[in-house]
Amino acid sequence: MAMQVLANLLIGLLWVFFQDDWSVLTFFSGYLFGLFVIFILRRFLPTKFYLFTLHAVFRLILLFITEIIVSSIVVISIIIRPKMNIKPGIFSMETTLKGDVEVTLLALLITLTPGSVVVEISEDNKIFYIHTMDIPDLSNSVLKSKDRFENAIKKVTRS
Amino acid sequence: MNAITIIELGIAIIILIGTIVGFFSVIGFLRLPDVYNRAHALSKSAALGVLFVLVGTFLFFLFIEGYFSIKLFLGIFFVFLTSPVSSHIICRTAYRSNVPLAEISVRDDLKEAIFVDKEINN
């Protein structure tokens, strides 16, 4: 991805040289042209076209924001209940993600989602130990959102 | 009631939602039983509160002052980057130094895992 952005910037700079017009607007049109060139050549590049990756990143952020709002409402409704009958506990969850970046990203997202904290990750990066406030309800919702997070993360990191 | 007033009202509501979320997180901090549950209430709802307050501030600067402040988005980004790490470390340290779970807890998968680990190491 980094190489593609660099190539795109280079094409934009070349465009400025060819036009001999040193303005931001010229550079921008050159950048768009470079985007078009890379889009045409995308099948011959080793990695995915980087706008697709950016799109996946954007989708991940959107998913994350909806998730954080939904689970915040759940947690707040638990907190302001007059009689708080919660069943907290630690449950284990397996993940199919591999590599430091993917596992870190998933742990970050799960920890940011209210009602669940990753307490420990096993040595082989396979099992997450997650503490939740209410085992029956929230562990199911964590498992569900985990699948969605995993798919979104895979779209970002794997080409 | 012109456009500016309406925009200001909307921004005020967004910031108010953020403050209310922060208030609820403090209530949760006071009411929940043990350190692990308090970590949920405090750090997470605070993250959503910060999100709302900073987005409201961003919209205020954009519409009222006419100034696009990318700094506020950097603030959101860094809060979201650091707050899960700190709550993870707090919970992990607490667990490793044998802080007990609250008595109402129903399940503890990690106990077995750590226990088995120690058996193998010994």
PDB file of C-alpha atoms in Angstrom:
ATOM      1  CA  MET A   1       0.000   0.000   0.000  1.00  0.00           C
ATOM      2  CA  ALA A   2       2.794   2.417   0.915  1.00  0.00           C
ATOM      3  CA  MET A   3       4.481   1.805  -2.457  1.00  0.00           C
ATOM      4  CA  GLN A   4       1.269   2.585  -4.310  1.00  0.00           C
ATOM      5  CA  VAL A   5       0.760   5.877  -2.458  1.00  0.00           C
ATOM      6  CA  LEU A   6       4.378   6.783  -3.178  1.00  0.00           C
ATOM      7  CA  ALA A   7       3.980   5.959  -6.872  1.00  0.00           C
ATOM      8  CA  ASN A   8       0.812   7.995  -6.963  1.00  0.00           C
ATOM      9  CA  LEU A   9       2.544  11.005  -5.407  1.00  0.00           C
ATOM     10  CA  LEU A  10       5.371  10.594  -7.917  1.00  0.00           C
ATOM     11  CA  ILE A  11       2.917  10.636 -10.814  1.00  0.00           C
ATOM     12  CA  GLY A  12       1.344  13.785  -9.369  1.00  0.00           C
ATOM     13  CA  LEU A  13       4.762  15.437  -9.154  1.00  0.00           C
ATOM     14  CA  LEU A  14       5.611  14.370 -12.726  1.00  0.00           C
ATOM     15  CA  TRP A  15       2.324  15.876 -13.875  1.00  0.00           C
ATOM     16  CA  VAL A  16       3.319  19.185 -12.274  1.00  0.00           C
ATOM     17  CA  PHE A  17       6.672  19.025 -14.089  1.00  0.00           C
ATOM     18  CA  PHE A  18       5.033  18.304 -17.449  1.00  0.00           C
ATOM     19  CA  GLN A  19       2.470  21.082 -17.043  1.00  0.00           C
ATOM     20  CA  ASP A  20       5.150  23.453 -15.716  1.00  0.00           C
ATOM     21  CA  ASP A  21       2.499  24.948 -13.503  1.00  0.00           C
ATOM     22  CA  TRP A  22       3.376  24.917  -9.808  1.00  0.00           C
ATOM     23  CA  SER A  23       0.051  24.977  -8.050  1.00  0.00           C
ATOM     24  CA  VAL A  24      -1.812  22.729  -5.674  1.00  0.00           C
ATOM     25  CA  LEU A  25      -4.624  22.322  -8.174  1.00  0.00           C
ATOM     26  CA  THR A  26      -2.293  20.965 -10.871  1.00  0.00           C
ATOM     27  CA  PHE A  27      -0.769  18.566  -8.396  1.00  0.00           C
ATOM     28  CA  PHE A  28      -4.239  17.421  -7.390  1.00  0.00           C
ATOM     29  CA  SER A  29      -5.306  16.750 -10.985  1.00  0.00           C
ATOM     30  CA  GLY A  30      -2.031  14.876 -11.479  1.00  0.00           C
ATOM     31  CA  TYR A  31      -2.791  12.865  -8.372  1.00  0.00           C
ATOM     32  CA  LEU A  32      -6.218  11.953  -9.735  1.00  0.00           C
ATOM     33  CA  PHE A  33      -4.599  10.940 -13.026  1.00  0.00           C
ATOM     34  CA  GLY A  34      -2.121   8.781 -11.107  1.00  0.00           C
ATOM     35  CA  LEU A  35      -5.016   7.197  -9.251  1.00  0.00           C
ATOM     36  CA  PHE A  36      -6.568   6.321 -12.608  1.00  0.00           C
ATOM     37  CA  VAL A  37      -3.287   4.840 -13.890  1.00  0.00           C
ATOM     38  CA  ILE A  38      -2.848   2.692 -10.770  1.00  0.00           C
ATOM     39  CA  PHE A  39      -6.474   1.619 -10.986  1.00  0.00           C
ATOM     40  CA  ILE A  40      -5.922   0.372 -14.543  1.00  0.00           C
ATOM     41  CA  LEU A  41      -2.725  -1.431 -13.527  1.00  0.00           C
ATOM     42  CA  ARG A  42      -4.210  -2.925 -10.362  1.00  0.00           C
ATOM     43  CA  ARG A  43      -4.147  -6.510 -11.612  1.00  0.00           C
ATOM     44  CA  PHE A  44      -0.388  -6.393 -12.104  1.00  0.00           C
ATOM     45  CA  LEU A  45       0.384  -5.013  -8.651  1.00  0.00           C
ATOM     46  CA  PRO A  46       1.417  -7.337  -5.827  1.00  0.00           C
ATOM     47  CA  THR A  47      -1.038  -5.794  -3.321  1.00  0.00           C
ATOM     48  CA  LYS A  48      -4.619  -4.626  -3.497  1.00  0.00           C
ATOM     49  CA  PHE A  49      -5.460  -1.232  -4.994  1.00  0.00           C
ATOM     50  CA  TYR A  50      -5.046   1.108  -2.047  1.00  0.00           C
ATOM     51  CA  LEU A  51      -8.370   2.878  -2.361  1.00  0.00           C
ATOM     52  CA  PHE A  52     -10.044  -0.466  -1.662  1.00  0.00           C
ATOM     53  CA  THR A  53      -7.979  -0.745   1.522  1.00  0.00           C
ATOM     54  CA  LEU A  54      -8.939   2.807   2.483  1.00  0.00           C
ATOM     55  CA  HIS A  55     -12.571   1.895   1.880  1.00  0.00           C
ATOM     56  CA  ALA A  56     -12.174  -1.131   4.172  1.00  0.00           C
ATOM     57  CA  VAL A  57     -10.598   1.077   6.855  1.00  0.00           C
ATOM     58  CA  PHE A  58     -13.527   3.447   6.573  1.00  0.00           C
ATOM     59  CA  ARG A  59     -16.000   0.569   6.904  1.00  0.00           C
ATOM     60  CA  LEU A  60     -14.150  -0.665  10.000  1.00  0.00           C
ATOM     61  CA  ILE A  61     -14.352   2.771  11.649  1.00  0.00           C
ATOM     62  CA  LEU A  62     -18.073   3.015  10.858  1.00  0.00           C
ATOM     63  CA  LEU A  63     -18.741  -0.465  12.256  1.00  0.00           C
ATOM     64  CA  PHE A  64     -16.762   0.412  15.352  1.00  0.00           C
ATOM     65  CA  ILE A  65     -18.680   3.633  16.005  1.00  0.00           C
ATOM     66  CA  THR A  66     -22.075   1.917  15.688  1.00  0.00           C
ATOM     67  CA  GLU A  67     -20.833  -0.862  17.961  1.00  0.00           C
ATOM     68  CA  ILE A  68     -19.556   1.551  20.624  1.00  0.00           C
ATOM     69  CA  ILE A  69     -22.839   3.485  20.678  1.00  0.00           C
ATOM     70  CA  VAL A  70     -25.023   0.356  20.891  1.00  0.00           C
ATOM     71  CA  SER A  71     -23.031  -1.242  23.674  1.00  0.00           C
ATOM     72  CA  SER A  72     -22.726   2.055  25.573  1.00  0.00           C
ATOM     73  CA  ILE A  73     -26.503   2.191  25.707  1.00  0.00           C
ATOM     74  CA  VAL A  74     -26.547  -1.375  27.075  1.00  0.00           C
ATOM     75  CA  VAL A  75     -23.943  -0.572  29.742  1.00  0.00           C
ATOM     76  CA  ILE A  76     -25.635   2.668  30.779  1.00  0.00           C
ATOM     77  CA  SER A  77     -28.986   0.904  31.083  1.00  0.00           C
ATOM     78  CA  ILE A  78     -27.316  -1.636  33.395  1.00  0.00           C
ATOM     79  CA  ILE A  79     -25.684   1.097  35.473  1.00  0.00           C
ATOM     80  CA  ILE A  80     -28.808   3.166  36.106  1.00  0.00           C
ATOM     81  CA  ARG A  81     -30.980   0.159  36.956  1.00  0.00           C
ATOM     82  CA  PRO A  82     -32.073   0.586  40.600  1.00  0.00           C
ATOM     83  CA  LYS A  83     -31.330  -3.008  41.505  1.00  0.00           C
ATOM     84  CA  MET A  84     -28.164  -4.046  39.774  1.00  0.00           C
ATOM     85  CA  ASN A  85     -28.414  -7.798  39.238  1.00  0.00           C
ATOM     86  CA  ILE A  86     -25.406  -8.358  37.026  1.00  0.00           C
ATOM     87  CA  LYS A  87     -23.398 -11.524  36.584  1.00  0.00           C
ATOM     88  CA  PRO A  88     -19.844 -10.467  35.755  1.00  0.00           C
ATOM     89  CA  GLY A  89     -17.172 -12.960  34.808  1.00  0.00           C
ATOM     90  CA  ILE A  90     -14.322 -13.867  32.523  1.00  0.00           C
ATOM     91  CA  PHE A  91     -14.947 -15.990  29.455  1.00  0.00           C
ATOM     92  CA  SER A  92     -12.602 -17.241  26.790  1.00  0.00           C
ATOM     93  CA  MET A  93     -12.960 -16.637  23.077  1.00  0.00           C
ATOM     94  CA  GLU A  94     -11.000 -18.065  20.192  1.00  0.00           C
ATOM     95  CA  THR A  95      -9.930 -15.940  17.296  1.00  0.00           C
ATOM     96  CA  THR A  96      -8.968 -16.893  13.768  1.00  0.00           C
ATOM     97  CA  LEU A  97      -6.797 -13.839  13.229  1.00  0.00           C
ATOM     98  CA  LYS A  98      -3.047 -14.216  12.885  1.00  0.00           C
ATOM     99  CA  GLY A  99      -0.145 -11.859  13.329  1.00  0.00           C
ATOM    100  CA  ASP A 100       0.548  -9.070  15.780  1.00  0.00           C
ATOM    101  CA  VAL A 101      -1.238  -6.297  13.905  1.00  0.00           C
ATOM    102  CA  GLU A 102      -4.526  -8.165  13.497  1.00  0.00           C
ATOM    103  CA  VAL A 103      -4.633  -9.477  17.063  1.00  0.00           C
ATOM    104  CA  THR A 104      -3.734  -6.076  18.510  1.00  0.00           C
ATOM    105  CA  LEU A 105      -6.412  -4.392  16.434  1.00  0.00           C
ATOM    106  CA  LEU A 106      -9.085  -6.875  17.537  1.00  0.00           C
ATOM    107  CA  ALA A 107      -8.077  -6.544  21.198  1.00  0.00           C
ATOM    108  CA  LEU A 108      -8.166  -2.752  20.878  1.00  0.00           C
ATOM    109  CA  LEU A 109     -11.635  -2.785  19.357  1.00  0.00           C
ATOM    110  CA  ILE A 110     -13.061  -5.274  21.860  1.00  0.00           C
ATOM    111  CA  THR A 111     -11.600  -3.339  24.788  1.00  0.00           C
ATOM    112  CA  LEU A 112     -12.984  -0.066  23.471  1.00  0.00           C
ATOM    113  CA  THR A 113     -16.451  -1.559  23.150  1.00  0.00           C
ATOM    114  CA  PRO A 114     -18.138  -0.934  26.501  1.00  0.00           C
ATOM    115  CA  GLY A 115     -18.913  -3.935  28.677  1.00  0.00           C
ATOM    116  CA  SER A 116     -15.883  -5.969  27.694  1.00  0.00           C
ATOM    117  CA  VAL A 117     -12.200  -5.777  28.576  1.00  0.00           C
ATOM    118  CA  VAL A 118      -9.540  -8.117  27.256  1.00  0.00           C
ATOM    119  CA  VAL A 119      -7.780  -9.195  30.441  1.00  0.00           C
ATOM    120  CA  GLU A 120      -5.282 -11.624  28.988  1.00  0.00           C
ATOM    121  CA  ILE A 121      -4.243 -13.128  25.665  1.00  0.00           C
ATOM    122  CA  SER A 122      -2.818 -16.631  25.605  1.00  0.00           C
ATOM    123  CA  GLU A 123       0.811 -17.189  24.640  1.00  0.00           C
ATOM    124  CA  ASP A 124       0.013 -18.403  21.135  1.00  0.00           C
ATOM    125  CA  ASN A 125      -2.252 -15.404  20.351  1.00  0.00           C
ATOM    126  CA  LYS A 126      -5.231 -17.714  19.844  1.00  0.00           C
ATOM    127  CA  ILE A 127      -7.430 -17.268  22.912  1.00  0.00           C
ATOM    128  CA  PHE A 128      -8.700 -14.016  24.363  1.00  0.00           C
ATOM    129  CA  TYR A 129      -9.811 -13.904  27.994  1.00  0.00           C
ATOM    130  CA  ILE A 130     -12.487 -11.250  28.191  1.00  0.00           C
ATOM    131  CA  HIS A 131     -14.118  -9.802  31.284  1.00  0.00           C
ATOM    132  CA  THR A 132     -17.735  -8.723  30.814  1.00  0.00           C
ATOM    133  CA  MET A 133     -20.269  -7.151  33.109  1.00  0.00           C
ATOM    134  CA  ASP A 134     -23.108  -9.518  32.329  1.00  0.00           C
ATOM    135  CA  ILE A 135     -22.155 -12.973  31.111  1.00  0.00           C
ATOM    136  CA  PRO A 136     -25.412 -14.241  29.522  1.00  0.00           C
ATOM    137  CA  ASP A 137     -26.262 -11.142  27.479  1.00  0.00           C
ATOM    138  CA  LEU A 138     -23.004  -9.419  26.812  1.00  0.00           C
ATOM    139  CA  SER A 139     -20.869 -12.459  26.019  1.00  0.00           C
ATOM    140  CA  ASN A 140     -23.239 -13.339  23.186  1.00  0.00           C
ATOM    141  CA  SER A 141     -23.114  -9.817  21.814  1.00  0.00           C
ATOM    142  CA  VAL A 142     -19.316  -9.798  22.088  1.00  0.00           C
ATOM    143  CA  LEU A 143     -19.115 -13.075  20.148  1.00  0.00           C
ATOM    144  CA  LYS A 144     -21.409 -11.674  17.479  1.00  0.00           C
ATOM    145  CA  SER A 145     -19.540  -8.400  17.113  1.00  0.00           C
ATOM    146  CA  LYS A 146     -16.255 -10.324  17.122  1.00  0.00           C
ATOM    147  CA  ASP A 147     -17.232 -12.048  13.875  1.00  0.00           C
ATOM    148  CA  ARG A 148     -18.036  -8.728  12.259  1.00  0.00           C
ATOM    149  CA  PHE A 149     -14.814  -7.149  13.544  1.00  0.00           C
ATOM    150  CA  GLU A 150     -12.768 -10.100  12.312  1.00  0.00           C
ATOM    151  CA  ASN A 151     -14.217  -9.879   8.813  1.00  0.00           C
ATOM    152  CA  ALA A 152     -13.652  -6.138   8.668  1.00  0.00           C
ATOM    153  CA  ILE A 153     -10.065  -6.477   9.935  1.00  0.00           C
ATOM    154  CA  LYS A 154      -9.293  -9.211   7.428  1.00  0.00           C
ATOM    155  CA  LYS A 155     -10.484  -6.960   4.624  1.00  0.00           C
ATOM    156  CA  VAL A 156      -8.060  -4.279   5.792  1.00  0.00           C
ATOM    157  CA  THR A 157      -4.943  -6.330   6.435  1.00  0.00           C
ATOM    158  CA  ARG A 158      -5.170  -9.120   3.867  1.00  0.00           C
ATOM    159  CA  SER A 159      -4.990  -8.401   0.199  1.00  0.00           C
TER     160      SER A 159
ATOM    161  CA  MET B   1     -34.544  31.773  15.009  1.00  0.00           C
ATOM    162  CA  ASN B   2     -31.997  31.862  12.233  1.00  0.00           C
ATOM    163  CA  ALA B   3     -29.671  29.150  10.966  1.00  0.00           C
ATOM    164  CA  ILE B   4     -26.819  29.969  13.353  1.00  0.00           C
ATOM    165  CA  THR B   5     -29.074  29.573  16.375  1.00  0.00           C
ATOM    166  CA  ILE B   6     -30.294  26.187  15.208  1.00  0.00           C
ATOM    167  CA  ILE B   7     -26.744  24.991  14.577  1.00  0.00           C
ATOM    168  CA  GLU B   8     -25.656  26.252  17.986  1.00  0.00           C
ATOM    169  CA  LEU B   9     -28.552  24.431  19.599  1.00  0.00           C
ATOM    170  CA  GLY B  10     -27.628  21.166  17.850  1.00  0.00           C
ATOM    171  CA  ILE B  11     -23.998  21.504  18.923  1.00  0.00           C
ATOM    172  CA  ALA B  12     -25.060  22.232  22.493  1.00  0.00           C
ATOM    173  CA  ILE B  13     -27.201  19.079  22.489  1.00  0.00           C
ATOM    174  CA  ILE B  14     -24.290  16.965  21.208  1.00  0.00           C
ATOM    175  CA  ILE B  15     -21.969  18.301  23.923  1.00  0.00           C
ATOM    176  CA  LEU B  16     -24.699  17.809  26.529  1.00  0.00           C
ATOM    177  CA  ILE B  17     -25.061  14.142  25.483  1.00  0.00           C
ATOM    178  CA  GLY B  18     -21.308  13.764  25.933  1.00  0.00           C
ATOM    179  CA  THR B  19     -21.450  15.224  29.440  1.00  0.00           C
ATOM    180  CA  ILE B  20     -24.413  13.015  30.381  1.00  0.00           C
ATOM    181  CA  VAL B  21     -22.510   9.934  29.229  1.00  0.00           C
ATOM    182  CA  GLY B  22     -19.551  11.007  31.363  1.00  0.00           C
ATOM    183  CA  PHE B  23     -21.894  11.505  34.315  1.00  0.00           C
ATOM    184  CA  PHE B  24     -23.304   7.987  33.913  1.00  0.00           C
ATOM    185  CA  SER B  25     -19.808   6.566  33.797  1.00  0.00           C
ATOM    186  CA  VAL B  26     -19.080   8.204  37.166  1.00  0.00           C
ATOM    187  CA  ILE B  27     -22.300   6.703  38.596  1.00  0.00           C
ATOM    188  CA  GLY B  28     -21.185   3.319  37.313  1.00  0.00           C
ATOM    189  CA  PHE B  29     -17.781   3.834  38.866  1.00  0.00           C
ATOM    190  CA  LEU B  30     -19.392   4.406  42.248  1.00  0.00           C
ATOM    191  CA  ARG B  31     -21.957   1.607  42.066  1.00  0.00           C
ATOM    192  CA  LEU B  32     -20.162  -1.344  40.502  1.00  0.00           C
ATOM    193  CA  PRO B  33     -18.581  -3.892  42.850  1.00  0.00           C
ATOM    194  CA  ASP B  34     -14.972  -4.614  41.809  1.00  0.00           C
ATOM    195  CA  VAL B  35     -12.030  -3.194  39.881  1.00  0.00           C
ATOM    196  CA  TYR B  36     -12.798  -5.073  36.661  1.00  0.00           C
ATOM    197  CA  ASN B  37     -16.367  -3.824  36.444  1.00  0.00           C
ATOM    198  CA  ARG B  38     -15.299  -0.308  37.310  1.00  0.00           C
ATOM    199  CA  ALA B  39     -12.836  -0.391  34.457  1.00  0.00           C
ATOM    200  CA  HIS B  40     -15.763  -0.953  32.084  1.00  0.00           C
ATOM    201  CA  ALA B  41     -17.843   1.888  33.405  1.00  0.00           C
ATOM    202  CA  LEU B  42     -15.099   4.420  33.678  1.00  0.00           C
ATOM    203  CA  SER B  43     -12.889   4.010  30.645  1.00  0.00           C
ATOM    204  CA  LYS B  44     -15.489   3.006  28.099  1.00  0.00           C
ATOM    205  CA  SER B  45     -18.329   5.390  28.708  1.00  0.00           C
ATOM    206  CA  ALA B  46     -15.703   8.069  29.118  1.00  0.00           C
ATOM    207  CA  ALA B  47     -14.486   7.215  25.596  1.00  0.00           C
ATOM    208  CA  LEU B  48     -17.971   7.768  24.170  1.00  0.00           C
ATOM    209  CA  GLY B  49     -18.332  10.966  26.197  1.00  0.00           C
ATOM    210  CA  VAL B  50     -15.029  12.280  24.879  1.00  0.00           C
ATOM    211  CA  LEU B  51     -16.117  11.354  21.350  1.00  0.00           C
ATOM    212  CA  PHE B  52     -19.324  13.384  21.658  1.00  0.00           C
ATOM    213  CA  VAL B  53     -17.726  16.383  23.360  1.00  0.00           C
ATOM    214  CA  LEU B  54     -14.868  16.640  20.885  1.00  0.00           C
ATOM    215  CA  VAL B  55     -17.133  16.153  17.845  1.00  0.00           C
ATOM    216  CA  GLY B  56     -19.389  18.894  19.222  1.00  0.00           C
ATOM    217  CA  THR B  57     -16.401  21.195  19.670  1.00  0.00           C
ATOM    218  CA  PHE B  58     -15.220  20.377  16.152  1.00  0.00           C
ATOM    219  CA  LEU B  59     -18.644  21.252  14.704  1.00  0.00           C
ATOM    220  CA  PHE B  60     -18.688  24.484  16.722  1.00  0.00           C
ATOM    221  CA  PHE B  61     -15.337  25.593  15.316  1.00  0.00           C
ATOM    222  CA  LEU B  62     -16.346  24.509  11.804  1.00  0.00           C
ATOM    223  CA  PHE B  63     -19.703  26.284  11.612  1.00  0.00           C
ATOM    224  CA  ILE B  64     -19.434  29.217  14.006  1.00  0.00           C
ATOM    225  CA  GLU B  65     -15.771  30.155  13.708  1.00  0.00           C
ATOM    226  CA  GLY B  66     -15.264  28.794  10.196  1.00  0.00           C
ATOM    227  CA  TYR B  67     -12.105  26.960  11.154  1.00  0.00           C
ATOM    228  CA  PHE B  68     -11.402  23.309  10.326  1.00  0.00           C
ATOM    229  CA  SER B  69      -9.593  21.907  13.357  1.00  0.00           C
ATOM    230  CA  ILE B  70      -7.949  18.569  12.622  1.00  0.00           C
ATOM    231  CA  LYS B  71      -6.395  18.750  16.100  1.00  0.00           C
ATOM    232  CA  LEU B  72      -9.674  17.666  17.703  1.00  0.00           C
ATOM    233  CA  PHE B  73      -9.793  14.532  15.562  1.00  0.00           C
ATOM    234  CA  LEU B  74      -6.238  13.801  16.628  1.00  0.00           C
ATOM    235  CA  GLY B  75      -7.472  14.138  20.212  1.00  0.00           C
ATOM    236  CA  ILE B  76     -10.209  11.542  19.589  1.00  0.00           C
ATOM    237  CA  PHE B  77      -7.716   9.276  17.848  1.00  0.00           C
ATOM    238  CA  PHE B  78      -5.209   9.362  20.689  1.00  0.00           C
ATOM    239  CA  VAL B  79      -7.848   8.901  23.388  1.00  0.00           C
ATOM    240  CA  PHE B  80      -9.134   5.846  21.530  1.00  0.00           C
ATOM    241  CA  LEU B  81      -5.606   4.562  21.070  1.00  0.00           C
ATOM    242  CA  THR B  82      -4.474   4.901  24.677  1.00  0.00           C
ATOM    243  CA  SER B  83      -7.568   4.282  26.808  1.00  0.00           C
ATOM    244  CA  PRO B  84      -8.008   0.574  25.897  1.00  0.00           C
ATOM    245  CA  VAL B  85      -4.318  -0.070  26.499  1.00  0.00           C
ATOM    246  CA  SER B  86      -4.469   1.452  29.959  1.00  0.00           C
ATOM    247  CA  SER B  87      -7.655  -0.390  30.959  1.00  0.00           C
ATOM    248  CA  HIS B  88      -6.214  -3.657  29.648  1.00  0.00           C
ATOM    249  CA  ILE B  89      -3.029  -3.130  31.659  1.00  0.00           C
ATOM    250  CA  ILE B  90      -4.965  -2.194  34.811  1.00  0.00           C
ATOM    251  CA  CYS B  91      -7.164  -5.311  34.565  1.00  0.00           C
ATOM    252  CA  ARG B  92      -4.256  -7.559  33.755  1.00  0.00           C
ATOM    253  CA  THR B  93      -2.121  -6.246  36.592  1.00  0.00           C
ATOM    254  CA  ALA B  94      -5.049  -6.592  38.980  1.00  0.00           C
ATOM    255  CA  TYR B  95      -5.605 -10.177  37.917  1.00  0.00           C
ATOM    256  CA  ARG B  96      -1.943 -11.065  38.097  1.00  0.00           C
ATOM    257  CA  SER B  97      -1.660  -9.642  41.609  1.00  0.00           C
ATOM    258  CA  ASN B  98      -4.604 -11.779  42.730  1.00  0.00           C
ATOM    259  CA  VAL B  99      -7.256  -9.122  43.137  1.00  0.00           C
ATOM    260  CA  PRO B 100     -10.389 -11.266  43.572  1.00  0.00           C
ATOM    261  CA  LEU B 101     -13.396 -10.976  41.273  1.00  0.00           C
ATOM    262  CA  ALA B 102     -16.615  -9.725  42.868  1.00  0.00           C
ATOM    263  CA  GLU B 103     -18.578 -12.399  44.699  1.00  0.00           C
ATOM    264  CA  ILE B 104     -21.452 -12.214  42.233  1.00  0.00           C
ATOM    265  CA  SER B 105     -19.164 -13.345  39.405  1.00  0.00           C
ATOM    266  CA  VAL B 106     -20.376 -16.477  37.672  1.00  0.00           C
ATOM    267  CA  ARG B 107     -17.521 -17.584  35.507  1.00  0.00           C
ATOM    268  CA  ASP B 108     -13.725 -17.454  35.426  1.00  0.00           C
ATOM    269  CA  ASP B 109     -12.028 -19.148  32.502  1.00  0.00           C
ATOM    270  CA  LEU B 110      -8.739 -17.365  33.024  1.00  0.00           C
ATOM    271  CA  LYS B 111      -8.097 -18.940  36.435  1.00  0.00           C
ATOM    272  CA  GLU B 112      -7.799 -22.400  34.918  1.00  0.00           C
ATOM    273  CA  ALA B 113      -5.614 -21.150  32.090  1.00  0.00           C
ATOM    274  CA  ILE B 114      -3.097 -19.398  34.338  1.00  0.00           C
ATOM    275  CA  PHE B 115      -3.186 -22.271  36.810  1.00  0.00           C
ATOM    276  CA  VAL B 116      -2.460 -24.827  34.090  1.00  0.00           C
ATOM    277  CA  ASP B 117       0.316 -22.600  32.755  1.00  0.00           C
ATOM    278  CA  LYS B 118       2.004 -22.529  36.127  1.00  0.00           C
ATOM    279  CA  GLU B 119       1.688 -26.306  36.484  1.00  0.00           C
ATOM    280  CA  ILE B 120       3.447 -26.826  33.170  1.00  0.00           C
ATOM    281  CA  ASN B 121       6.192 -24.346  34.030  1.00  0.00           C
ATOM    282  CA  ASN B 122       6.846 -26.038  37.326  1.00  0.00           C
TER     283      ASN B 122
END
